[in-house]
Short mmCIF file of C-alpha atoms and ligand atoms in Angstrom, two decimals:
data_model
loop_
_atom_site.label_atom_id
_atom_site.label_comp_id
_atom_site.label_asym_id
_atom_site.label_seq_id
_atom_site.Cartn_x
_atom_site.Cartn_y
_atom_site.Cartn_z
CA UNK A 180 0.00 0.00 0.00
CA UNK A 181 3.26 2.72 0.58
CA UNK A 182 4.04 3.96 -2.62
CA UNK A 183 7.54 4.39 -3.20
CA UNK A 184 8.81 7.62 -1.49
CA UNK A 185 10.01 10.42 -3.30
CA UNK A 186 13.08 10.49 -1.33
CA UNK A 187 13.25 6.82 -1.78
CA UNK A 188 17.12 6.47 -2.90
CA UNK A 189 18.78 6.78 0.50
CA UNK A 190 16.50 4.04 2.05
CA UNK A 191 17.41 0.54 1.64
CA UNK A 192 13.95 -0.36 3.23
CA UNK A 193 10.59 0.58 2.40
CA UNK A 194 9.17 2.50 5.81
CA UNK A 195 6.53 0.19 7.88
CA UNK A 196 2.87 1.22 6.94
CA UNK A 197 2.00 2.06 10.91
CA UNK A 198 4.89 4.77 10.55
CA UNK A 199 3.97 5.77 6.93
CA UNK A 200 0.34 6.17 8.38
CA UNK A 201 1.58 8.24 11.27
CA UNK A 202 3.57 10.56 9.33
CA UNK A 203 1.12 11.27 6.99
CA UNK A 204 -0.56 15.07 6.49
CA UNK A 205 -2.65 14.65 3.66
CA UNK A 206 -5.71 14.26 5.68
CA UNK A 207 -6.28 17.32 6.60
CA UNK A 208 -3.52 19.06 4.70
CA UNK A 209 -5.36 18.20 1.31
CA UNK A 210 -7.77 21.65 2.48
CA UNK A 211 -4.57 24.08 1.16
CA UNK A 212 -4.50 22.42 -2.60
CA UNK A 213 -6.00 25.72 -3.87
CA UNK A 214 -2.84 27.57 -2.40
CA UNK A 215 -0.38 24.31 -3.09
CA UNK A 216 -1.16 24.61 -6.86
CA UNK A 217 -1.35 27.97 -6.76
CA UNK A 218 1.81 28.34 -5.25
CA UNK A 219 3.03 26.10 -7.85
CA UNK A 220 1.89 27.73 -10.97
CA UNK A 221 3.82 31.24 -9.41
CA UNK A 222 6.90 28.99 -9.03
CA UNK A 223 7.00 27.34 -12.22
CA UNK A 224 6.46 30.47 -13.61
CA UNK A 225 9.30 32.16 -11.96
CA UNK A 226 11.91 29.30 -12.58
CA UNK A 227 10.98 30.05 -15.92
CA UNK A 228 11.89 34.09 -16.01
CA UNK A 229 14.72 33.39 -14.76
CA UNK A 230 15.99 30.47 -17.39
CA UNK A 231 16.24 27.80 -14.36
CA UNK A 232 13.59 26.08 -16.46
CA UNK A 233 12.52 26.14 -20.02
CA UNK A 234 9.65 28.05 -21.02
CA UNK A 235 8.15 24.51 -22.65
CA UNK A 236 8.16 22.80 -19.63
CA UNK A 237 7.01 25.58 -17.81
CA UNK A 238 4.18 25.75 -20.18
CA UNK A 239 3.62 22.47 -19.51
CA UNK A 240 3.30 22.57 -16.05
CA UNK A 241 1.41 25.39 -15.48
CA UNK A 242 -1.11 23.50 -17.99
CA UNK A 243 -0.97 20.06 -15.96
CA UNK A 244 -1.19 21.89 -12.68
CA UNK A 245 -4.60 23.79 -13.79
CA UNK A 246 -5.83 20.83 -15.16
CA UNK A 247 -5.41 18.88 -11.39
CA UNK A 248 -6.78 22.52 -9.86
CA UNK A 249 -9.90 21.77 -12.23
CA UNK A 250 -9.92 18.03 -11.62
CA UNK A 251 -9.89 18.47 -7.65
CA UNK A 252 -12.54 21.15 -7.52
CA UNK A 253 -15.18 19.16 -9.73
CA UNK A 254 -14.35 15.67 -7.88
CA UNK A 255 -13.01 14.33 -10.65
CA UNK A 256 -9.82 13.90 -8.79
CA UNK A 257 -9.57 12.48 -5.79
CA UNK A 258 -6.64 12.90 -3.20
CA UNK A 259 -4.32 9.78 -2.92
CA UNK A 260 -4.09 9.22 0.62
CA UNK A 261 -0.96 7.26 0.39
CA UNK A 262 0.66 10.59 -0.44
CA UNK A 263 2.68 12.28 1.99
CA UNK A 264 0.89 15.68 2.33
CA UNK A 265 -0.52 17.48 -0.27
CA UNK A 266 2.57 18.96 -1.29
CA UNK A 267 3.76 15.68 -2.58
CA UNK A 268 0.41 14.45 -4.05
CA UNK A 269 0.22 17.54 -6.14
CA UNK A 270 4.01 17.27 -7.50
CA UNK A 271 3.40 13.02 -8.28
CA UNK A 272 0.15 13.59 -10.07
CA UNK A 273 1.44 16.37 -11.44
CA UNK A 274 4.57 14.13 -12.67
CA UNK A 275 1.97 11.18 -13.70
CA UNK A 276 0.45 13.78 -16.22
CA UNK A 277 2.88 15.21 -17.79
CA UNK A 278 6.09 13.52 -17.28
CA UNK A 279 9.46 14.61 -16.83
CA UNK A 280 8.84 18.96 -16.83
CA UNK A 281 7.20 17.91 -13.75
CA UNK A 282 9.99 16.40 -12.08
CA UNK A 283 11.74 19.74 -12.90
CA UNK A 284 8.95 22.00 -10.45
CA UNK A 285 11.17 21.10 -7.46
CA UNK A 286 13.99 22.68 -8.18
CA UNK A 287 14.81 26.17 -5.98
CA UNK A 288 12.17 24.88 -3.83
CA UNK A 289 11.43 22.40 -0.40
CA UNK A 290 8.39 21.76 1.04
CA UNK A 291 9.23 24.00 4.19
CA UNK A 292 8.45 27.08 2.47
CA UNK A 293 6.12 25.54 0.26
CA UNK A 294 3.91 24.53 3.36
CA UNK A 295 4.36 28.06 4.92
CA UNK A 296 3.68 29.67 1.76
CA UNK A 297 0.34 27.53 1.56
CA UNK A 298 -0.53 28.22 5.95
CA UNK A 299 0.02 31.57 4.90
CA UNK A 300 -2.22 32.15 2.01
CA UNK A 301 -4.71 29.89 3.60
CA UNK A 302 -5.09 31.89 6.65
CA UNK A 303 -5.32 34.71 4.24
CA UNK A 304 -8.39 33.40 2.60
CA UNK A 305 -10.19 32.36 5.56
CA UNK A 306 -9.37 35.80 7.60
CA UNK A 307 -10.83 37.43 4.90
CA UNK A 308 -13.93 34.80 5.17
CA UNK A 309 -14.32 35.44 9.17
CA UNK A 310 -13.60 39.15 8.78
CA UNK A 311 -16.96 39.06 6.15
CA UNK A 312 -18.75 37.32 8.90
CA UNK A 313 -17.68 39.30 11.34
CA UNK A 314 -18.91 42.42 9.93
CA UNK A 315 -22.12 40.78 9.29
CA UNK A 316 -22.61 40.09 13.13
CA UNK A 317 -21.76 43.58 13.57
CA UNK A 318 -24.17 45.03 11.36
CA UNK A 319 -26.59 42.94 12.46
CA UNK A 320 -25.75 43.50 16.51
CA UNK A 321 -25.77 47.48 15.50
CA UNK A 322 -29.54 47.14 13.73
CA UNK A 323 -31.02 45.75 17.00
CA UNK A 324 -29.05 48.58 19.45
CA UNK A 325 -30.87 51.32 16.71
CA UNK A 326 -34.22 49.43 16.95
CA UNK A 327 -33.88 49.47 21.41
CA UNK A 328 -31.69 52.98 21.54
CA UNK A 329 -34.43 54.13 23.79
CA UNK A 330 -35.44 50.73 25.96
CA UNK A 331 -34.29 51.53 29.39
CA UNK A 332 -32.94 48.01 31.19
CA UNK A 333 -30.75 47.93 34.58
CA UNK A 334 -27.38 48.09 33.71
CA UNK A 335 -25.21 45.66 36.06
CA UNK A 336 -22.19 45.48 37.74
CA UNK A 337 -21.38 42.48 40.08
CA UNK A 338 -24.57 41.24 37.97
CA UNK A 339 -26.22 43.45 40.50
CA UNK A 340 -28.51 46.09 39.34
CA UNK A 341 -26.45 49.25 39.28
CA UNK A 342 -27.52 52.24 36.86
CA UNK A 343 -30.22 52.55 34.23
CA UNK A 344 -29.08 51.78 30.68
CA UNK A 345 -30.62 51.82 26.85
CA UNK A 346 -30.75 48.27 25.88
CA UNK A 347 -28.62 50.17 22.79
CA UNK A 348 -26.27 50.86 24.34
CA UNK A 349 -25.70 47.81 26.28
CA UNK A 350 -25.19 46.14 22.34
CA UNK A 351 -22.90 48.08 21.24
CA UNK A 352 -20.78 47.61 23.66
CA UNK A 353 -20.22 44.13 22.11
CA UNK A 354 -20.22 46.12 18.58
CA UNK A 355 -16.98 47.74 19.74
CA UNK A 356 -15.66 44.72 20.86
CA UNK A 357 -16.38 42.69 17.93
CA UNK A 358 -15.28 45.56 15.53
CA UNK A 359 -11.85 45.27 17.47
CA UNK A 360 -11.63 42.00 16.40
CA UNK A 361 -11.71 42.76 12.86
CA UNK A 362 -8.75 45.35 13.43
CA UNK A 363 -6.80 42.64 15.40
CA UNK A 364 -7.38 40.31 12.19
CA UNK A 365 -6.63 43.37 10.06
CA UNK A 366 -2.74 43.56 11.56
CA UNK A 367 -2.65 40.25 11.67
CA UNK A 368 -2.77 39.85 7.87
CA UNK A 369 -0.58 42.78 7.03
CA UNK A 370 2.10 41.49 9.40
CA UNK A 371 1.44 37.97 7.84
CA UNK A 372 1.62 39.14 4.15
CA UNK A 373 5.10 38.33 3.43
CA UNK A 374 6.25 35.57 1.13
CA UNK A 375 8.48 32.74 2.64
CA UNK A 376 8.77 30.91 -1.10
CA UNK A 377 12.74 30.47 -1.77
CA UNK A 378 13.73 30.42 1.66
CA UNK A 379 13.98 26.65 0.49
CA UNK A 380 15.14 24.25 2.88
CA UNK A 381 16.37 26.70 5.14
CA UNK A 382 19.31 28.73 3.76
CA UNK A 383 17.97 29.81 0.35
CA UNK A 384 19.17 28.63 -2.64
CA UNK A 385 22.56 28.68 -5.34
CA UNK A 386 19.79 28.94 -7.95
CA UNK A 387 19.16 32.75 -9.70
CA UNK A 388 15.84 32.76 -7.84
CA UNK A 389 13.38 35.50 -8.17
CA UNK A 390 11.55 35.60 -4.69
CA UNK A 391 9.95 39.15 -5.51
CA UNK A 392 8.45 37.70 -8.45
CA UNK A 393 7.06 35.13 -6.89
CA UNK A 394 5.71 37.02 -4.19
CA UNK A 395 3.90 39.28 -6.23
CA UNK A 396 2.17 36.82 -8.32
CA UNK A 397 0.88 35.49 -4.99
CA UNK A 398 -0.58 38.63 -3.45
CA UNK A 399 2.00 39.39 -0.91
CA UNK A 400 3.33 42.56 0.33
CA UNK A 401 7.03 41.64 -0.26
CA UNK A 402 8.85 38.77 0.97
CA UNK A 403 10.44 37.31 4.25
CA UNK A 404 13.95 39.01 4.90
CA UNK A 405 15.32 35.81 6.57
CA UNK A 406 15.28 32.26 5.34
CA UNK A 407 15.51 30.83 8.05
CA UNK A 408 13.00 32.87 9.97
CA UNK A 409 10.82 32.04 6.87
CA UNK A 410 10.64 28.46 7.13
CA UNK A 411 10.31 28.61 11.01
CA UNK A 412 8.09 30.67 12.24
CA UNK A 413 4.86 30.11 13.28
CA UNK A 414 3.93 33.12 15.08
CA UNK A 415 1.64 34.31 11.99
CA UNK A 416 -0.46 31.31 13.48
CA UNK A 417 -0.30 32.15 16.75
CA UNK A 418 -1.74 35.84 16.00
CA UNK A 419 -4.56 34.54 14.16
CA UNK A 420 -5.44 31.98 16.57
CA UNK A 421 -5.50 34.75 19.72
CA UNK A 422 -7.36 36.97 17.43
CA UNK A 423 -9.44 34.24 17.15
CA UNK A 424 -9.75 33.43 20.68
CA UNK A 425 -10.72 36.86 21.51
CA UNK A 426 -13.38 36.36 19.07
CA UNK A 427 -14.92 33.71 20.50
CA UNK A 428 -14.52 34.84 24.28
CA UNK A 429 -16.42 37.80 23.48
CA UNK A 430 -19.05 36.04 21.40
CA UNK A 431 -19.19 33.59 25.40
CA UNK A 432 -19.26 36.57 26.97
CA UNK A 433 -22.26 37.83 24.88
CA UNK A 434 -23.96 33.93 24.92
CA UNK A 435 -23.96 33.84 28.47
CA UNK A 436 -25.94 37.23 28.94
CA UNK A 437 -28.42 35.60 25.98
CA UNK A 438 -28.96 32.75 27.89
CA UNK A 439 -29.80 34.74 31.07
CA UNK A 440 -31.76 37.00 29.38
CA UNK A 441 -33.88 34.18 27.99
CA UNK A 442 -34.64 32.77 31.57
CA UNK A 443 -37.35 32.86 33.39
CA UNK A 444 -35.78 34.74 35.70
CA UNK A 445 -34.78 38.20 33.80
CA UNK A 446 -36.98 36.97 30.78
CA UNK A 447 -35.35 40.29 28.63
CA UNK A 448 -35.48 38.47 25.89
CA UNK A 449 -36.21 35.72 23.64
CA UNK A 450 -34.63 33.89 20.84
CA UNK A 451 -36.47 33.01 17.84
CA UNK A 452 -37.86 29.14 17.78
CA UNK A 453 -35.31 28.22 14.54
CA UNK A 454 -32.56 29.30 16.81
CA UNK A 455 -33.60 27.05 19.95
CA UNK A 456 -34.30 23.71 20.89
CA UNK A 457 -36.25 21.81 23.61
CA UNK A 458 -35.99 19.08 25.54
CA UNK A 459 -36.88 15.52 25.38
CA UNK A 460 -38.53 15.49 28.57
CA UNK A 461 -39.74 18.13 29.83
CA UNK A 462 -42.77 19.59 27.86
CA UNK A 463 -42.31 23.13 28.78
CA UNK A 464 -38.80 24.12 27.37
CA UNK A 465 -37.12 26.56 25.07
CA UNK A 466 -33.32 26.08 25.51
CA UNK A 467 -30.47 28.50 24.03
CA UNK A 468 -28.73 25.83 22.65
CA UNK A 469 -26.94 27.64 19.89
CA UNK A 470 -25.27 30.88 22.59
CA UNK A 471 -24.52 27.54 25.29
CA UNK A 472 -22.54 25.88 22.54
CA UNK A 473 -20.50 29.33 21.35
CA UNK A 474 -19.59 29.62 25.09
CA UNK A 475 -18.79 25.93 25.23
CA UNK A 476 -16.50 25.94 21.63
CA UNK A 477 -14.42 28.62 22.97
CA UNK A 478 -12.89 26.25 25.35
CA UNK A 479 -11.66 24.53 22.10
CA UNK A 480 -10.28 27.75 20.52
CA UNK A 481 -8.20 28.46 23.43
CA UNK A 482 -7.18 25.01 23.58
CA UNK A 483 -5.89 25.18 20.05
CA UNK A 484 -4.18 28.32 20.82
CA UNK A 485 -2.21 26.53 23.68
CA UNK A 486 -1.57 23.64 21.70
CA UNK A 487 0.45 25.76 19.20
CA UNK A 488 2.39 27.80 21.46
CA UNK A 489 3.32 24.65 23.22
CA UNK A 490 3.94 23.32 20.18
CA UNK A 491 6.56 25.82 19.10
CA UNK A 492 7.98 26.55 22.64
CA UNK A 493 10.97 24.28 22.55
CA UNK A 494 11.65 23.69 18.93
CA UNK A 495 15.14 24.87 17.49
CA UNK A 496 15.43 26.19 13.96
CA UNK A 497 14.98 25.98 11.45
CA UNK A 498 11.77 23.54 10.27
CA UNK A 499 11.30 20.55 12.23
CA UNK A 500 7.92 17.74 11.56
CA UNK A 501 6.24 18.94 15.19
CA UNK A 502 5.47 22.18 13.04
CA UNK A 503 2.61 19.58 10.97
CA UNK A 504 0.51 19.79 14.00
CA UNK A 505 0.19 23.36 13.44
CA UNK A 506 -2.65 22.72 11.24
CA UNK A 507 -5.30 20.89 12.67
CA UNK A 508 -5.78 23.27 15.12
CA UNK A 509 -5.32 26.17 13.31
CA UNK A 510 -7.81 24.87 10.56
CA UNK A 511 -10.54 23.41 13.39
CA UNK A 512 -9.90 27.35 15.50
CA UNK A 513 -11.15 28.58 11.46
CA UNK A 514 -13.99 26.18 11.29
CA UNK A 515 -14.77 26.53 14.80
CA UNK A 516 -15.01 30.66 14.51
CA UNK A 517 -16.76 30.31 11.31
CA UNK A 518 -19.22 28.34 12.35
CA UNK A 519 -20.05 30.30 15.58
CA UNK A 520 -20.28 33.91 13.98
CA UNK A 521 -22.61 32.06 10.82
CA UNK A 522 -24.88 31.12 13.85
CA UNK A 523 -24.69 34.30 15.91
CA UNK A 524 -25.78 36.80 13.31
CA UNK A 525 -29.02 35.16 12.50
CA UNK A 526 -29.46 34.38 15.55
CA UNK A 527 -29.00 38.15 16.93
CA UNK A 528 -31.41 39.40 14.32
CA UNK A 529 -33.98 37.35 14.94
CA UNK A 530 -33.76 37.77 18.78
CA UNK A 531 -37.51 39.41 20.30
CA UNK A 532 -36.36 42.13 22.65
CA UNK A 533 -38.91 42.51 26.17
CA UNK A 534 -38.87 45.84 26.46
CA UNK A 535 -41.61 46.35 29.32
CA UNK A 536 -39.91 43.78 31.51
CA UNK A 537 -36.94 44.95 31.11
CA UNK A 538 -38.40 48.46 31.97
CA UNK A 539 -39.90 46.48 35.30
CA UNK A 540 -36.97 45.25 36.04
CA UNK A 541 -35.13 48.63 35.69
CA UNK A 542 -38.12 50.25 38.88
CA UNK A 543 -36.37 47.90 41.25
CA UNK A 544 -33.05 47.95 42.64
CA UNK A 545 -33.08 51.53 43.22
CA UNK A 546 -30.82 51.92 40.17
CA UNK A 547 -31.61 55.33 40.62
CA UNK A 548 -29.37 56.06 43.67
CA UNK A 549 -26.71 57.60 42.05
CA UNK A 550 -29.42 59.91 40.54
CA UNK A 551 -30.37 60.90 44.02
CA UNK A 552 -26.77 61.82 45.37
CA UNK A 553 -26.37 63.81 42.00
CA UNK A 554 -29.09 65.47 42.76
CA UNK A 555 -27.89 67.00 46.09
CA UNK A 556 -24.86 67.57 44.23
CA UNK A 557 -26.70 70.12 41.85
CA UNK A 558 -28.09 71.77 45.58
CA UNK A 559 -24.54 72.32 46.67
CA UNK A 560 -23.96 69.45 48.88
CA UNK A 561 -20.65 67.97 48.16
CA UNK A 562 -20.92 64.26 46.66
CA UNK A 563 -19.82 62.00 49.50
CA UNK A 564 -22.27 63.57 52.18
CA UNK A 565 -24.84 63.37 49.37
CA UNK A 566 -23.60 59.62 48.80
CA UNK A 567 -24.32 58.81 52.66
CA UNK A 568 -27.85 60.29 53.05
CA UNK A 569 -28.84 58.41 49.90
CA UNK A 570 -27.49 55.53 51.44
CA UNK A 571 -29.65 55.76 54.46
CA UNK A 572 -32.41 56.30 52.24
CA UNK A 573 -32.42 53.27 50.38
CA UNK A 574 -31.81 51.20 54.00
CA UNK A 575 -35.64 53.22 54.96
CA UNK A 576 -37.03 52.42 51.86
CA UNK A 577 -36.05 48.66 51.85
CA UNK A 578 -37.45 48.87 55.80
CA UNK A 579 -40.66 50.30 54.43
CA UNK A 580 -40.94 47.95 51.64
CA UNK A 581 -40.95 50.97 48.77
CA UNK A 582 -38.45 52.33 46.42
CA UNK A 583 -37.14 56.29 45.50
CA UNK A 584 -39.72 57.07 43.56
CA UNK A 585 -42.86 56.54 45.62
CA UNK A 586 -41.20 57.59 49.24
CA UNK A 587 -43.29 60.55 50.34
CA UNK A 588 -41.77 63.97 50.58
CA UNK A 589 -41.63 64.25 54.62
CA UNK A 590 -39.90 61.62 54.41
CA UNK A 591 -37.17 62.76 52.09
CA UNK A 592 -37.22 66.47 54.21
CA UNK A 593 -36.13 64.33 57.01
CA UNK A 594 -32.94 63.93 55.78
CA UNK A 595 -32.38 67.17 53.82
CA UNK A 596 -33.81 70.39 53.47
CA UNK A 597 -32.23 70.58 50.00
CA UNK A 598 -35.12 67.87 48.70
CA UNK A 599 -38.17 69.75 46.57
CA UNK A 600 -40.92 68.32 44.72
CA UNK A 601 -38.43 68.25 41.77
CA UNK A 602 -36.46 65.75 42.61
CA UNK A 603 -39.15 63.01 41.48
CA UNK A 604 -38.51 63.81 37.76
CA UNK A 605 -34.79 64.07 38.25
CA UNK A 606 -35.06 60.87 39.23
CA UNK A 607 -37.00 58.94 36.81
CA UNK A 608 -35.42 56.44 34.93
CA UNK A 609 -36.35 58.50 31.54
CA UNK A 610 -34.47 61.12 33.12
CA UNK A 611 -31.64 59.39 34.60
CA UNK A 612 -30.61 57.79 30.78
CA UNK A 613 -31.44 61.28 29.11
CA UNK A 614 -29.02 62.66 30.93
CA UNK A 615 -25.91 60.86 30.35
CA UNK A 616 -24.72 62.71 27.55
CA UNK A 617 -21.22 62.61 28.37
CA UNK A 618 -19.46 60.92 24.72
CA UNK A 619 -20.00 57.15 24.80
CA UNK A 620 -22.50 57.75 27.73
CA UNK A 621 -26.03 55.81 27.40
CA UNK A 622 -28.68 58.56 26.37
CA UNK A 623 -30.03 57.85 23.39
CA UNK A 624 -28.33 60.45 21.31
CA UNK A 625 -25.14 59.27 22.26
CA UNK A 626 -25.96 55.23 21.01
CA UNK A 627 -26.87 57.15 17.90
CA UNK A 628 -23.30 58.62 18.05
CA UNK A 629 -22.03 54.88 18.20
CA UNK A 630 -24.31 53.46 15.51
CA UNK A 631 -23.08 56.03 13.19
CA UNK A 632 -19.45 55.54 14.15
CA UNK A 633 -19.49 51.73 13.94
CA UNK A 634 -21.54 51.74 10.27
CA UNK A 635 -18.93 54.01 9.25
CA UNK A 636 -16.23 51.68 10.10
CA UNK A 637 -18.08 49.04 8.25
CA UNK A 638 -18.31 50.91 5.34
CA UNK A 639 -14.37 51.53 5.01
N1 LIG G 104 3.63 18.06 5.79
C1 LIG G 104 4.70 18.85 6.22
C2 LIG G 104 4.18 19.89 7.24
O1 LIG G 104 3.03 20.11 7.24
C3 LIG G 104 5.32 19.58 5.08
C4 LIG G 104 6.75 19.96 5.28
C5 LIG G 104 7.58 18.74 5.34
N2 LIG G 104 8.97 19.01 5.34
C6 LIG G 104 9.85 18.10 5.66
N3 LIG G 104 11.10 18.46 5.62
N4 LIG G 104 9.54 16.92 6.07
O2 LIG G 104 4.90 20.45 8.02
#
């Protein structure tokens, strides 16, 4: 079943299947042959420029390497798992079409920078993919803050109920975060966009190699300065996959407010019946199974991100085989982000807003407290005398079983002369969200401020 190895002529024996089996990449590398061939064709194409190969047996290879590119995408061709990786299943069917030019592709050219030419363009292609889905959820997050600007809900800290909030506001906080994200992927691929083809093995090549070329041809900004840095380094990985982390810990962060929201308990909101399940038992329920298993794949994109830094930690240069496992968990962190943000957006969209519960929910907890103390502020008392009469205040009104805004005047004279009638407006909740104008504050005009500053950003 082991076809005979490319680098066959040093071995006297033929390597034992289990090993061959272990070895093996194509698996999961056979998801960069876009990039391999690709990668290929720009080669091929350079050797030729440069008289390291003819321009017939360029021609010919470029031809034979678009035919397999055609063959692969319609199914006619099917990967031969007995290959290698990719890298040398591309080269041997390339070499069972069209003969002998094939052989000649090889030259000024090892599969270490071929396979970090290929991670890299790969990763290009699917940041671009996740930064498109990305702005979707964004959009999408930013619609439903414009439709609730005004709907007042508590706004928590210590998931206590501290200060009244627009339920706009309170999304786009994760707008900001999200459109963060798409700046940290944004670096990411500028300080990733560097060609490492002709680094070779390791220490370039005697050949009259034209990296620039090459490097063009493939989209890149210019090419790796360093050849042995080239073939080494993983740390264009390692970016994505912490971008990609961060990603998905904000998109927990979000799916654990979604599924508290949607309980019986706050019941703020609730998620459209394509984008929940029930339960085999019990009659009655409507589950968030979609945000509990964002928050529970994150564990899996962090894991993948520790997995490669451990992975690199000890290795010395220049390319050594540990650096395969690089790719299964860089390609499942891809599938695993893509997969959450194509749920999330929909999902977000289509999510019912409970705007007079969270209104109820915004009368108790005397969210208004800080309100009060500002208040006696405005009348000249300084803040942290006004902070300890409200204080008593709220320990009376929680005796008395009532909250700011219904405790009778005496009451309120009791503790200051500075209290008049007024102060039951400048209370209110309407009042107390109105007036935080201060920039990035939660009045309504200010989440327009956002809204306008976030669809801008999408636009660019
Ligand atoms: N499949 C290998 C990888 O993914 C390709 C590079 C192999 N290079 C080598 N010298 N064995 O890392």
């Amino acid at each position: 079943m082991t076809m005979e190895k490319m680098w066959a002529g040093r071995f006297a024996k033929a390597l034992d299947s289990k090993a061959d089996d272990f070895n093996s990449s194509i698996r999961f590398d056979c998801k960069m042959y876009k990039q391999d061939i690709k990668g290929s064709i720009a080669h091929a194409q350079m050797l030729a420029a440069r008289g390291i190969i003819s321009v017939e047996d360029k021609d010919v290879i470029v031809d034979g390497l678009c035919g397999i590119l055609e063959d692969l995408d319609s199914g006619a061709l099917e990967f031969d798992m007995s290959c290698e990786d990719i890298h040398m299943f591309v080269e041997s069917e390339l070499t069972k079409r069209v003969g002998d030019a094939g052989k000649r592709l090889h030259t000024a050219r090892s599969r270490n920078d071929q396979v970090a030419v290929d991670v890299r363009m790969y990763l290009r292609d699917e940041a671009n993919k996740i930064k498109e889905l990305l702005k979707t959820l964004v959009a999408d997050i930013t619609d439903q803050a414009e439709k609730n600007k005004a709907v007042i809900v508590p706004g928590y800290t210590h998931l206590q109920r501290a200060q009244p909030i627009t339920f706009g506001h309170h999304l786009m906080a994760y707008s900001m975060m999200l459109l963060r994200d798409i700046g940290r992927i944004d670096d990411a691929l500028a300080r990733m966009n560097y060609s490492p083809l002709g680094s070779c093995a390791l220490a370039g090549t005697t050949y009259d190699t034209d990296r620039r070329m090459e490097a063009q041809d493939l989209g890149f900004d210019g090419i790796t300065l360093n050849s042995i840095d080239g073939v080494s380094d993983r740390d264009f990985c390692i970016e994505f996959m912490s971008a990609f982390a961060t990603v998905m810990m904000h998109l927990s962060r979000f799916s654990e407010e979604i599924i508290l929201w949607s309980s019986w308990e706050f019941k703020f909101v609730e998620l459209d019946d394509s984008f929940t399940t029930g339960s085999s038992i019990m009659p009655q329920k409507k589950n968030s199974d979609m945000a509990e298993l964002v928050r529970g794949k994150t564990g899996r994109v962090y894991g993948n991100l520790m997995a490669i830094l451990t992975l690199m930690k000890g290795l010395p240069l220049a390319y050594n085989k540990d650096m395969q496992e690089d790719k299964e968990a860089l390609f499942d962190s891809i599938e695993t982000v893509k997969m959450c943000l194509d749920i999330f957006a929909p999902m977000i969209r289509t999510m019912r807003v409970k705007a007079e519960n969270m209104y109820k929910a915004a009368q108790e907890g005397f969210i208004n407290a800080t309100d009060l103390a500002d208040y006696l502020v405005r009348k000249g008392m300084p803040f942290r005398s006004a902070y300890k009469i409200v204080g008593q205040i709220v320990a009376e009104c929680i005796e008395k079983k009532c909250v700011l805004d219904n405790l009778p005047m005496e009451a309120y004279l009791a503790r200051s002369e500075l209290f008049e009638d007024d102060l039951y407006d400048e209370i209110s909740l309407e009042t107390c969200v109105s007036k935080r104008i201060s920039e990035g504050g939660t009045s309504v005009s200010s989440v327009e401020a956002q809204i306008s500053y976030v669809r801008g950003e999408l636009e660019k």
